[in-house]
Amino acid sequence: MNASSSLFVLALAGTGCGSIRGSIDSVSDSSAGVIESLKSPFVASSKSSGIGGTTEGSANYQRDVHSYALARLVCDDEPGEFLRGMSRVAELHGVSDWEDSPDTYAALQGLVAADELDAAGVARLRDGLAPLGPDKVARAFGETSPQR
Amino acid sequence: MNAATTALLLAFAPARGELADAPAPLAFLHVESNVDGASGGHSALRVGGFVYHFQHGDDGLLELVRDDWTGFRYVYAGLENRTLHLAHVDAAPADVERVARRCASAYVEEVTALDRAARRHLDAGWFDALRDGRLAPPIRGLGLLADAAGALPAAGAGELRTAVLAAFGARFLADERARSEQAIAGFALAPAATDLEPWREQVATDAALRALEEGRPLAAEAAFDDVDPAPLSAGERAALARARDAQTATILSLLRSARCDRGFALLVAIARHRAASLSLERGRLVVLDPFPDDAPRFAPERWLEPESVAAQARLAVRALEAERAIRRAVLSAETFVEADWNALEDVSARCREARRGARGEPVRVRSLRMVPSRGRVVAARPAVADAASRAALAHARVERTRCEDEERRAYRLLDRNCVTELARLVDSAFEDPADETRALGGRLDPDRGLGFIPFVFQERVVARLRIAREETILNHRLTMLARVEAQEPGLLTSLREATARASTIYRPRASDGDFLFFTDDVVGLRPLCGAANLGWGVVCGLGGVVTAPFDGGRRLRAGFHGAFFSLPELVFANVRKGSFDSAEEPPPAEPPPAEPATHE
């Protein structure tokens, strides 16, 4: 289709980038897509014990946690908001118990080690994670024992 | 298209599952058009295993969507029957990772912002209920466990309680509950505050403690065991015992945590512990229902096409295949991986819903991944004296959020669509234009000329960026056509498959509209085929006028819909491709063996 044909079509239909959520057929399509996505790692050969059962799943989860933490730590959020967001990000990967996931700590350690946070950001991260308890905060910072 | 042409196309455009699965870290995608919302085509970005794209939602806003590549390809190239054109960018791994990080950041920011907006909306609902003395909205997670003893037996409850008391002491649950009740009773909002989430979180924690203390069973509607009735094998029983023990460990860990929203995670873990215990007791798999309370529910009277019932039946078959593959892997794994367990819950529930649809019953649908979250309405209320003024404040905040959202994300055909936002997203991954040019070979300017059209944008990507290779993934019909023509070469086969009514690959669907000829693989004859399609659509539409009193206007709509999307064909443009409710392909000659899950 050339550009003028595209314009003609756009003028006729007046729409693009359509959502696939309008009818039973289209939402069933998206449900079928989710089913294919969920099945795929279990019939592939790259299974591991990470998030989503694959090394790629682990990397994707860690990237999300890293990106989320980096973005939120510059915001002046209400207490608890940082952890609520962590929960929401984890749910995108089918996880509710992110506190005990090694991938969570790998992501946070990566964030600290990458030197992407200034001193204030590091302090906010420590404060944000504080409700998890000193052991988990230490784990997030790659420390051998909790800071007193 | 004849067999030779198709074979040539396939040689340059590998079928799904071949080159498409090769490492392709960064690729711009152009998705060809189809009818209705897809008529302008679509643009997307593949980064590793994800595809990021902007969709124009029913609310008129553009939404950044992230799909798994496998699912995206199945939906767009398979079910929606739209050919995908990929331009793989030659970029250094570090630069690909920058784009991946930027996309992930934008996506999680949007998801968490929507989550905050949803909580503001929920607060407004709560204050309305408090003001009017009505029942308040349900609290997430509470509906996983029964409100009182009864319903399903509380399998494993005694052992779990014993484990908790052994870890924390005999008085632990009673003391924790006393503290929790005190916190709920002492909850107070600051002046002009409307955030009730801390109160709801405390109620969820209290419900979890109560469930542990009283051994409350699963709520009757929170779990099911009727999707895959295969009895548990010895190995599966061992895996379920491990899963149950993993939940015990999770619960103990969460009880040590002071995280504000731990109540929900506790409720999920307790419910999974109960489900695993119940599975062992019954000898068949019991899983939680992960559909959220707000999942759209489609009643049969809202279904437009009778073939939707058959489509649901086919979806159920695919879902069951997926459930069996995941069950095999998850229930043979040596360690419990929550995300894998959740995948089993998710596909099982989708299979169950599709079976309901196949019986002509209402079905719930959800396009995102689901974690069990069933809610329940509670009688408890936060102590708020001035509910009416707080309700007004809460609604004002909802409205302000909505306006800000609209300002930021409103769809505009020319300068804020799936193309422009995708280009801006990629641009924003780099410090400046020079940095982007170094990394990708050039820079994208979606605002110039016709760059907002997906097809034109893709041409610019290829012309301006450093492209390693181009790839075309043919749509499902063309992929299958190549196979059919290879098996039965000849003019008669080509003619048969070129017509919607006689094709052995395609089954006419009302949502595609009435048409006679496929025109996506013919160019010279397109206007002629378009004229025939137009005439056929008009005739069917006029016939539909007569049958409208009996079929609710279904044939009328399909006829004129078909006629409308035949118009571009008169000027050599193709929009309509047909679509499928299931896009199975014959398995390759020697499928790779499915490896069991390996765990460290």
XYZ file of C-alpha atoms in Angstrom:
748
model
C 0.000 0.000 0.000
C 1.519 3.348 -0.916
C 1.229 6.563 1.081
C -1.722 7.958 -0.865
C -3.612 4.681 -0.496
C -2.873 4.751 3.220
C -4.235 8.256 3.474
C -7.329 7.183 1.548
C -7.888 4.311 3.952
C -7.337 6.542 6.970
C -9.767 9.062 5.560
C -12.332 6.338 4.969
C -12.005 4.569 8.254
C -10.627 7.445 10.294
C -8.836 5.194 12.704
C -5.703 3.262 13.395
C -3.751 1.691 16.275
C -7.022 0.074 17.287
C -7.412 -1.583 20.630
C -8.223 -5.268 20.581
C -10.578 -5.079 23.514
C -13.937 -4.161 22.072
C -15.821 -7.383 21.379
C -15.891 -10.970 22.558
C -13.923 -12.018 19.475
C -11.196 -9.441 19.909
C -10.817 -9.987 23.625
C -10.767 -13.710 23.043
C -7.962 -13.061 20.584
C -5.967 -11.280 23.243
C -6.737 -14.051 25.732
C -5.461 -16.565 23.174
C -2.299 -14.456 22.900
C -1.780 -14.607 26.657
C -2.263 -18.381 26.594
C 0.365 -18.745 23.849
C 2.747 -16.499 25.793
C 2.299 -18.435 29.012
C 2.746 -21.787 27.301
C 5.792 -20.778 25.303
C 8.499 -20.984 28.036
C 7.262 -24.419 29.044
C 7.773 -25.912 25.614
C 11.055 -24.091 24.955
C 14.455 -25.303 26.018
C 15.530 -22.337 28.106
C 13.796 -23.232 31.346
C 15.456 -22.251 34.585
C 14.255 -21.484 38.051
C 13.962 -17.730 37.580
C 10.865 -15.557 37.334
C 8.659 -16.915 34.597
C 10.776 -20.050 34.525
C 13.334 -18.658 32.087
C 16.521 -16.685 32.237
C 14.842 -14.172 29.929
C 11.914 -13.974 32.353
C 14.333 -13.226 35.181
C 16.098 -10.564 33.152
C 12.790 -8.938 32.189
C 11.596 -8.877 35.788
C 14.903 -7.459 37.004
C 14.813 -4.787 34.312
C 11.298 -3.792 35.366
C 12.244 -3.583 39.046
C 15.402 -1.635 38.233
C 13.532 0.803 35.954
C 10.691 1.242 38.398
C 12.954 1.867 41.392
C 15.121 4.304 39.470
C 12.074 6.279 38.327
C 10.182 6.319 41.628
C 13.114 7.180 43.847
C 13.186 10.696 42.435
C 9.486 11.172 43.309
C 8.249 12.532 46.566
C 5.808 9.712 47.240
C 3.665 8.977 50.249
C 5.109 6.386 52.671
C 4.437 2.903 51.391
C 3.868 4.027 47.814
C 7.249 2.731 46.668
C 6.496 -0.764 47.980
C 2.969 -0.751 46.533
C 4.482 -0.018 43.148
C 6.941 -2.885 43.607
C 3.982 -5.175 44.239
C 2.259 -3.970 41.084
C 5.393 -4.465 38.984
C 5.828 -7.989 40.376
C 2.222 -8.846 39.527
C 2.988 -8.120 35.885
C 5.178 -11.213 36.091
C 2.693 -13.344 38.028
C 4.399 -12.768 41.369
C 2.847 -11.620 44.638
C 5.665 -12.640 46.989
C 8.377 -10.451 45.513
C 9.974 -9.982 48.951
C 11.386 -13.494 48.807
C 12.352 -13.554 45.157
C 16.125 -13.618 44.542
C 15.473 -11.695 41.310
C 14.160 -8.731 43.305
C 17.409 -8.454 45.231
C 19.512 -9.025 42.126
C 17.722 -6.081 40.499
C 18.129 -3.803 43.512
C 21.778 -4.750 43.966
C 22.293 -4.005 40.281
C 20.726 -0.601 40.730
C 22.984 0.250 43.649
C 26.087 -1.142 41.958
C 25.383 0.699 38.687
C 25.966 3.945 40.493
C 22.777 5.387 39.037
C 21.563 6.745 42.365
C 23.008 9.734 44.141
C 23.398 9.743 47.930
C 19.829 11.008 48.387
C 18.495 8.283 46.089
C 20.355 5.615 48.032
C 18.917 6.979 51.280
C 15.407 7.015 49.822
C 15.829 3.422 48.625
C 16.934 2.374 52.101
C 13.961 4.187 53.644
C 11.540 2.803 51.091
C 12.622 -0.763 51.772
C 12.849 -0.359 55.558
C 9.450 -1.993 56.291
C 10.829 -5.257 54.871
C 13.182 -5.493 57.848
C 16.942 -4.951 58.234
C 17.949 -8.325 56.784
C 16.121 -7.736 53.531
C 17.370 -4.171 53.265
C 20.914 -5.464 53.707
C 20.260 -8.084 51.050
C 19.023 -5.409 48.642
C 22.241 -3.463 49.158
C 24.438 -6.546 48.917
C 25.613 -6.086 52.515
C 26.640 -9.052 54.596
C 24.897 -7.793 57.713
C 22.237 -5.155 58.447
C 23.469 -1.594 58.945
C 22.751 -0.286 62.418
C -0.769 -15.763 -6.001
C 0.635 -18.919 -7.561
C 2.714 -21.555 -5.864
C 6.001 -20.302 -7.267
C 5.374 -16.734 -6.124
C 4.330 -17.878 -2.706
C 7.378 -20.100 -2.387
C 9.619 -17.181 -3.362
C 7.949 -14.948 -0.824
C 8.375 -17.593 1.819
C 12.044 -17.923 0.964
C 12.538 -14.253 1.781
C 9.964 -14.230 4.531
C 10.432 -17.204 6.783
C 7.337 -18.695 8.315
C 6.541 -18.227 11.920
C 8.635 -20.305 14.224
C 11.703 -20.188 11.991
C 13.833 -17.085 11.615
C 11.313 -15.199 13.661
C 12.599 -17.059 16.687
C 16.238 -16.220 16.010
C 17.740 -13.603 18.310
C 16.274 -10.263 17.268
C 17.108 -7.798 19.954
C 15.707 -4.637 18.398
C 13.259 -4.453 15.487
C 10.640 -2.015 14.297
C 7.436 -3.702 13.190
C 4.864 -2.655 10.679
C 1.622 -4.595 11.040
C -0.465 -4.533 7.884
C -4.019 -3.274 8.002
C -7.269 -5.147 8.459
C -10.834 -4.034 8.993
C -12.219 -1.696 11.677
C -9.713 -0.409 14.244
C -6.863 -2.010 12.313
C -7.571 -0.196 9.046
C -4.674 2.235 9.332
C -2.098 -0.462 10.027
C -0.033 -0.509 13.168
C 3.519 0.090 14.367
C 5.358 -1.623 17.191
C 8.832 -2.199 18.551
C 10.235 -5.588 19.378
C 12.907 -5.509 22.086
C 14.079 -8.979 22.986
C 11.091 -11.100 23.958
C 8.715 -8.149 24.320
C 6.783 -6.046 21.862
C 5.914 -2.495 22.874
C 3.160 -0.652 21.049
C 0.613 2.071 21.620
C -3.059 1.202 21.316
C -5.992 3.496 20.893
C -8.365 2.404 23.654
C -12.140 2.629 23.881
C -11.682 5.620 26.218
C -10.003 7.608 23.436
C -6.604 7.441 25.143
C -3.392 5.963 23.851
C -2.102 3.178 26.032
C 1.412 1.765 26.010
C 0.984 -1.991 25.756
C 3.614 -4.656 26.289
C 3.076 -8.099 24.830
C 5.168 -11.180 24.812
C 6.476 -11.686 21.263
C 4.979 -15.177 20.972
C 1.526 -13.959 21.912
C 1.791 -10.831 19.763
C 2.740 -12.831 16.699
C -0.031 -15.358 17.293
C -2.665 -12.640 17.668
C -1.586 -10.263 14.902
C -0.151 -12.576 12.233
C -2.330 -15.531 13.193
C -5.771 -14.607 14.440
C -5.920 -11.110 12.941
C -4.245 -12.419 9.788
C -1.996 -9.398 9.298
C 1.430 -9.734 7.743
C 4.255 -8.387 9.910
C 7.256 -6.529 8.464
C 10.268 -6.330 10.738
C 13.271 -4.075 10.313
C 16.016 -5.390 12.589
C 18.272 -2.572 13.752
C 22.011 -3.107 13.834
C 22.745 -1.799 17.317
C 25.266 -2.638 20.023
C 23.922 -4.764 22.900
C 24.445 -1.869 25.326
C 22.301 0.404 23.155
C 19.603 -2.246 22.798
C 19.576 -2.530 26.573
C 19.127 1.256 26.859
C 16.077 1.062 24.617
C 14.794 -1.951 26.570
C 15.279 -0.066 29.870
C 13.541 3.029 28.545
C 10.590 1.008 27.272
C 10.355 -0.978 30.511
C 10.531 2.240 32.519
C 7.766 3.900 30.499
C 5.631 0.797 30.763
C 5.951 0.244 34.522
C 5.470 3.970 35.089
C 2.227 3.825 33.137
C 1.040 0.672 34.890
C 1.770 2.042 38.363
C 0.229 5.415 37.473
C -2.944 3.646 36.314
C -2.882 1.667 39.537
C -2.706 4.875 41.595
C -5.552 6.350 39.536
C -7.629 3.206 40.130
C -7.062 3.547 43.881
C -8.244 7.161 43.803
C -11.343 5.981 41.997
C -11.825 3.277 44.606
C -11.468 5.842 47.400
C -14.221 7.926 45.802
C -16.434 4.837 45.712
C -15.728 4.189 49.388
C -16.561 7.742 50.459
C -19.778 7.624 48.405
C -20.711 4.428 50.222
C -19.838 5.918 53.620
C -21.843 9.067 52.864
C -24.899 7.137 51.621
C -24.740 4.277 54.116
C -24.351 1.770 51.295
C -22.113 -1.267 50.993
C -18.596 -0.257 50.052
C -16.635 -1.815 47.157
C -14.963 -5.179 47.823
C -11.465 -5.372 49.278
C -8.989 -7.138 47.047
C -7.897 -10.610 48.132
C -10.427 -11.075 50.926
C -12.710 -13.183 48.742
C -10.092 -15.896 48.296
C -10.923 -17.297 51.727
C -14.351 -17.959 53.198
C -15.802 -15.355 55.507
C -16.810 -18.059 57.972
C -16.209 -21.767 58.368
C -17.988 -23.852 55.758
C -17.809 -24.109 51.997
C -14.759 -26.167 51.025
C -12.975 -27.989 53.846
C -9.962 -26.145 55.260
C -7.396 -28.698 54.176
C -3.983 -28.167 55.709
C -5.157 -25.365 57.991
C -4.116 -27.125 61.199
C -0.582 -27.836 59.976
C -0.140 -24.269 58.792
C -1.300 -22.802 62.086
C 1.037 -25.133 63.958
C 3.955 -24.014 61.777
C 3.180 -20.342 62.451
C 2.914 -20.844 66.205
C 6.083 -22.960 66.237
C 7.979 -20.179 64.490
C 6.639 -17.215 66.450
C 5.247 -18.526 69.715
C 1.838 -19.630 70.996
C 0.512 -16.083 71.538
C 1.681 -14.718 68.202
C -1.546 -14.813 66.204
C -3.682 -13.528 69.076
C -1.256 -10.669 69.763
C -0.932 -9.779 66.084
C -4.691 -9.726 65.696
C -5.084 -7.491 68.716
C -2.529 -5.079 67.230
C -4.257 -5.241 63.872
C -7.696 -4.521 65.315
C -6.234 -1.619 67.236
C -4.710 -0.202 64.062
C -8.009 -0.519 62.189
C -9.962 1.131 64.982
C -7.373 3.870 65.397
C -7.185 4.741 61.702
C -7.603 8.463 61.151
C -7.342 10.540 58.012
C -5.420 13.797 57.973
C -7.468 16.880 57.096
C -8.374 16.918 53.390
C -6.858 13.441 52.926
C -8.791 10.845 50.934
C -6.369 7.926 50.794
C -8.104 4.907 52.326
C -5.605 2.385 50.973
C -3.724 2.054 54.308
C -7.018 1.179 56.006
C -7.935 -1.398 53.345
C -4.440 -2.894 53.597
C -4.808 -3.219 57.347
C -8.183 -4.935 56.910
C -6.574 -7.376 54.452
C -3.783 -8.149 56.929
C -6.362 -8.671 59.654
C -8.351 -11.046 57.436
C -5.189 -13.044 56.735
C -4.364 -13.317 60.440
C -7.925 -14.353 61.181
C -7.819 -16.994 58.426
C -4.628 -18.413 59.914
C -5.981 -18.380 63.440
C -9.404 -19.804 62.673
C -8.356 -22.113 59.841
C -10.763 -20.554 57.391
C -11.223 -22.554 54.202
C -11.095 -21.415 50.608
C -14.133 -19.477 49.468
C -16.330 -21.719 47.334
C -15.926 -19.598 44.195
C -12.238 -18.916 44.681
C -10.906 -22.224 43.386
C -11.840 -24.985 40.969
C -10.787 -28.502 40.050
C -12.820 -29.188 36.933
C -10.477 -28.151 34.126
C -8.102 -31.091 34.047
C -9.586 -34.045 35.943
C -6.518 -36.252 35.489
C -5.714 -37.844 38.862
C -2.492 -36.747 40.507
C 0.497 -38.977 39.876
C 2.972 -39.776 42.650
C 5.395 -37.206 41.233
C 2.678 -34.566 41.073
C 1.705 -35.263 44.666
C 5.325 -34.712 45.711
C 5.436 -31.427 43.759
C 2.192 -30.279 45.381
C 3.609 -31.066 48.807
C 6.647 -28.933 47.916
C 4.369 -26.143 46.701
C 2.412 -26.267 49.956
C 5.633 -26.138 51.985
C 6.846 -23.216 49.880
C 3.656 -21.357 50.761
C 4.285 -22.047 54.443
C 7.745 -20.481 54.095
C 6.274 -17.496 52.244
C 3.654 -16.971 54.930
C 6.239 -17.078 57.706
C 8.381 -14.578 55.827
C 5.470 -12.212 55.215
C 4.479 -12.403 58.879
C 7.930 -11.022 59.698
C 7.523 -8.188 57.209
C 6.115 -4.781 58.064
C 5.346 -3.935 54.450
C 2.060 -2.040 54.256
C 0.487 -4.219 51.547
C 1.594 -7.609 52.868
C -2.008 -8.561 53.698
C -2.851 -9.223 50.062
C 0.286 -11.328 49.500
C -0.515 -13.244 52.716
C -4.056 -13.975 51.561
C -2.800 -15.281 48.218
C -0.197 -17.497 49.909
C -2.727 -18.879 52.421
C -5.236 -19.581 49.648
C -2.555 -21.355 47.592
C -1.579 -23.389 50.661
C -5.210 -24.402 51.057
C -5.538 -25.240 47.351
C -2.387 -27.418 47.385
C -3.580 -29.188 50.534
C -7.019 -29.718 49.027
C -5.449 -31.114 45.860
C -3.545 -33.681 47.908
C -6.704 -34.561 49.815
C -8.856 -34.961 46.708
C -6.226 -36.521 44.483
C -6.820 -34.006 41.687
C -5.517 -30.548 40.967
C -7.269 -27.614 42.660
C -6.140 -24.141 41.549
C -7.172 -20.614 42.463
C -9.299 -18.587 40.083
C -7.152 -15.564 39.159
C -9.816 -13.522 37.328
C -10.102 -10.123 39.032
C -13.488 -8.827 40.133
C -13.497 -6.176 37.421
C -12.746 -8.537 34.536
C -15.190 -7.746 31.718
C -17.949 -10.335 31.462
C -19.481 -10.991 28.057
C -23.018 -12.350 28.081
C -24.093 -14.342 24.986
C -26.629 -11.704 23.998
C -23.719 -9.268 23.523
C -21.957 -11.620 21.148
C -22.353 -10.409 17.635
C -21.699 -13.601 15.749
C -23.005 -17.124 16.233
C -19.566 -18.467 15.326
C -18.238 -16.968 18.561
C -19.486 -20.056 20.398
C -17.432 -22.336 18.159
C -14.457 -19.992 18.562
C -14.716 -20.330 22.337
C -14.682 -24.124 21.978
C -11.483 -23.955 19.929
C -9.943 -21.540 22.430
C -10.770 -24.000 25.224
C -8.916 -26.768 23.374
C -5.810 -24.598 22.959
C -5.993 -23.513 26.595
C -6.216 -27.134 27.746
C -3.152 -28.006 25.652
C -1.318 -25.120 27.326
C -2.548 -26.181 30.758
C -1.216 -29.699 30.208
C 2.177 -28.442 29.039
C 2.487 -26.131 32.033
C 1.129 -28.719 34.473
C 3.678 -31.240 33.207
C 6.521 -28.778 33.810
C 5.319 -27.226 37.059
C 4.337 -30.489 38.727
C 7.639 -32.110 37.910
C 9.803 -29.220 39.064
C 12.038 -29.653 42.089
C 11.454 -26.112 43.319
C 8.392 -23.914 43.559
C 8.469 -20.914 41.222
C 5.549 -18.606 41.907
C 5.359 -17.198 38.392
C 5.139 -20.713 36.940
C 2.427 -21.681 39.395
C 0.545 -18.547 38.472
C 0.822 -19.448 34.778
C -0.941 -22.731 35.601
C -3.712 -20.864 37.420
C -4.041 -18.383 34.583
C -4.382 -20.813 31.677
C -6.636 -23.126 33.702
C -9.029 -20.276 34.386
C -9.018 -19.138 30.753
C -9.754 -22.704 29.673
C -12.676 -22.857 32.095
C -14.100 -19.582 30.804
C -13.750 -20.632 27.180
C -15.618 -23.849 27.970
C -18.402 -21.755 29.444
C -18.481 -19.721 26.262
C -18.687 -22.896 24.217
C -21.807 -23.779 26.214
C -23.273 -20.356 25.416
C -22.786 -19.051 28.952
C -21.341 -15.650 29.907
C -17.550 -15.566 29.861
C -15.017 -13.429 31.664
C -12.078 -12.140 29.690
C -8.829 -10.424 30.519
C -6.008 -9.441 28.233
C -3.381 -9.132 30.949
C -1.765 -11.733 33.146
C -3.737 -12.373 36.335
C -2.756 -12.972 39.970
C -5.598 -14.335 42.181
C -7.254 -11.329 43.803
C -10.918 -12.142 44.374
C -12.381 -9.476 46.650
C -15.133 -9.390 49.249
C -17.334 -6.670 50.648
C -16.828 -6.137 54.375
C -19.108 -4.664 56.981
C -16.239 -2.772 58.651
C -15.949 0.945 57.969
C -13.148 3.452 58.543
C -14.112 6.033 61.124
C -14.738 9.067 58.923
C -17.007 11.760 60.284
C -17.155 14.037 57.246
C -17.750 11.465 54.491
C -19.722 13.871 52.264
C -16.976 16.491 52.020
C -14.290 13.813 51.658
C -16.353 12.224 48.870
C -16.415 15.560 47.051
C -12.657 15.904 47.494
C -12.056 12.350 46.311
C -14.164 12.903 43.191
C -12.344 16.142 42.455
C -9.052 14.254 42.618
C -10.380 11.557 40.303
C -11.486 14.210 37.839
C -8.149 16.018 38.013
C -6.306 12.766 37.355
C -8.624 12.045 34.420
C -8.012 15.479 32.890
C -4.236 15.179 33.313
C -4.392 11.740 31.770
C -6.425 13.000 28.853
C -4.050 15.880 28.313
C -1.093 13.513 28.264
C -2.514 10.533 26.383
C -5.455 11.622 24.196
C -5.301 10.005 20.753
C -4.890 12.412 17.840
C -4.824 10.916 14.373
C -2.017 13.086 13.009
C 0.332 13.872 15.860
C -0.307 11.461 18.716
C -0.846 7.950 17.479
C 0.845 4.568 17.667
C 3.651 5.788 15.399
C 4.467 9.166 16.867
C 4.530 7.909 20.454
C 6.663 4.908 19.577
C 9.219 7.145 17.862
C 9.223 9.548 20.817
C 9.710 6.640 23.199
C 12.747 5.410 21.275
C 14.122 8.958 20.978
C 13.832 9.394 24.734
C 16.146 6.439 25.347
C 19.067 8.563 24.178
C 20.670 11.664 25.569
C 20.497 13.694 22.362
C 20.069 13.265 18.577
C 23.795 12.693 18.103
C 23.751 9.883 20.647
C 20.768 8.285 18.912
C 22.407 8.594 15.512
C 25.543 6.916 16.846
C 23.519 4.082 18.380
C 20.879 3.425 15.707
C 22.369 5.013 12.631
C 19.828 7.833 12.463
C 16.911 9.534 14.109
C 13.175 9.229 13.587
C 11.036 12.294 12.958
C 7.428 11.138 13.135
C 6.074 14.689 13.015
C 7.404 15.432 9.559
C 5.213 14.862 6.497
C 3.306 11.604 6.431
C 5.506 9.996 9.061
C 2.480 9.369 11.266
C 1.259 6.632 8.892
C 2.595 3.236 10.012
C 3.501 2.150 6.490
C 5.394 5.386 5.758
C 7.066 5.303 9.157
C 8.410 1.821 8.476
C 9.866 3.003 5.158
C 11.604 5.829 7.027
C 12.959 3.398 9.609
C 14.494 1.320 6.838
C 15.828 4.384 5.021
C 17.252 6.243 8.004
C 18.389 3.682 10.568
C 21.199 1.142 10.398
C 19.198 -1.925 9.458
C 20.829 -5.338 9.782
C 18.065 -7.206 7.940
C 14.439 -7.045 7.014
C 12.024 -9.853 7.696
C 8.447 -10.501 6.656
C 6.213 -12.811 8.631
C 3.327 -13.711 6.384
C -0.162 -13.738 7.779
C -1.796 -17.038 8.648
C -3.772 -17.382 5.413
C -0.767 -16.783 3.175
C 1.378 -19.129 5.243
C -1.228 -21.867 4.961
C -1.834 -21.048 1.298
C 1.796 -21.770 0.489
C 1.471 -25.177 2.092
C -1.819 -25.983 0.369
C -0.464 -24.894 -3.016
C 2.668 -26.965 -2.489
C 0.542 -30.022 -1.739
C -2.046 -29.425 -4.471
C -0.413 -27.301 -7.162
C -2.660 -25.999 -9.939
C -4.914 -23.205 -11.066
C -8.032 -24.727 -9.522
C -6.430 -24.731 -6.071
C -5.363 -21.096 -6.465
C -8.826 -20.061 -7.625
C -10.524 -21.956 -4.816
C -8.307 -20.430 -2.156
C -8.688 -16.932 -3.609
C -12.377 -16.880 -2.730
C -13.705 -16.486 0.771
C -16.625 -18.839 0.188
C -14.668 -21.778 -1.241
C -11.387 -21.517 0.645
C -10.362 -24.540 2.693
C -8.191 -22.316 4.890
C -10.579 -19.497 5.718
C -14.037 -19.728 7.267
C -16.204 -16.618 6.668
C -16.782 -14.575 9.819
C -19.414 -11.902 10.257
C -16.828 -9.621 11.885
C -14.866 -9.574 8.593
C -17.964 -8.533 6.635
C -19.283 -10.212 3.471
C -16.820 -10.425 0.608
C -15.997 -12.783 -2.239
C -12.288 -12.401 -3.046
C -9.153 -11.955 -1.007
C -7.214 -9.045 -2.444
C -4.130 -8.847 -0.237
C -2.157 -11.133 -2.573
C -3.415 -9.748 -5.906
C -2.497 -6.310 -7.172
C -3.348 -6.005 -10.869
C -6.789 -7.520 -10.471
C -7.498 -5.761 -7.190
C -9.961 -3.138 -8.492
C -11.873 -5.828 -10.385
C -12.034 -8.084 -7.321
C -12.923 -5.010 -5.256
C -15.848 -4.217 -7.548
C -17.110 -7.773 -7.183
C -16.659 -7.560 -3.402
C -18.486 -4.234 -3.316
C -21.394 -5.599 -5.324
C -21.568 -8.725 -3.188
C -21.522 -6.686 0.007
C -24.304 -4.425 -1.174
C -26.424 -7.385 -2.284
C -25.881 -9.141 1.063
C -26.654 -5.907 2.901
C -29.888 -5.407 1.011
C -30.791 -9.020 1.690
C -30.052 -8.295 5.325
C -32.730 -5.617 5.335
C -35.279 -8.398 4.790
C -33.789 -10.727 7.382
C -33.105 -7.990 9.970
C -36.259 -8.676 12.010
C -35.121 -12.277 12.415
C -31.359 -11.988 12.904
C -31.132 -8.661 14.707
C -29.504 -6.987 11.702
C -26.485 -9.294 11.646
C -26.563 -9.909 7.872
C -27.307 -6.264 7.211
C -24.220 -5.185 9.152
C -22.000 -7.852 7.607
C -23.102 -6.914 4.086
C -22.527 -3.193 4.319
C -19.392 -3.673 6.407
C -18.078 -5.841 3.574
C -19.082 -3.242 0.991
C -17.380 -0.433 2.926
C -14.028 -2.199 3.171
C -14.204 -3.072 -0.542
C -13.980 0.610 -1.478
C -10.167 0.926 -1.017
C -9.746 -2.049 -3.346
C -11.201 -0.004 -6.196
C -8.089 2.216 -6.014
C -5.609 -0.663 -5.607
C -5.465 -0.425 -1.794
C -6.128 -3.444 0.383
C -7.368 -3.278 3.945
C -9.338 -6.469 4.554
C -7.472 -9.728 4.993
C -10.037 -11.904 6.756
C -9.381 -13.208 10.248
C -9.375 -16.458 12.193
C -10.648 -17.608 15.557
C -7.877 -20.145 15.760
C -4.591 -20.216 13.884
C -3.205 -23.694 14.232
C -0.501 -24.673 11.829
C 0.550 -28.228 11.056
C 3.526 -29.148 13.209
C 6.953 -29.091 11.548
C 8.222 -32.423 10.245
C 10.400 -33.040 13.274
C 9.327 -30.932 16.201
C 12.024 -30.233 18.757
C 11.543 -32.383 21.848
C 9.905 -30.538 24.735
C 12.397 -30.521 27.549
C 11.210 -30.893 31.092
C 11.852 -27.965 33.381
C 15.302 -27.886 34.877
C 15.818 -26.203 38.156
C 18.850 -25.336 40.120
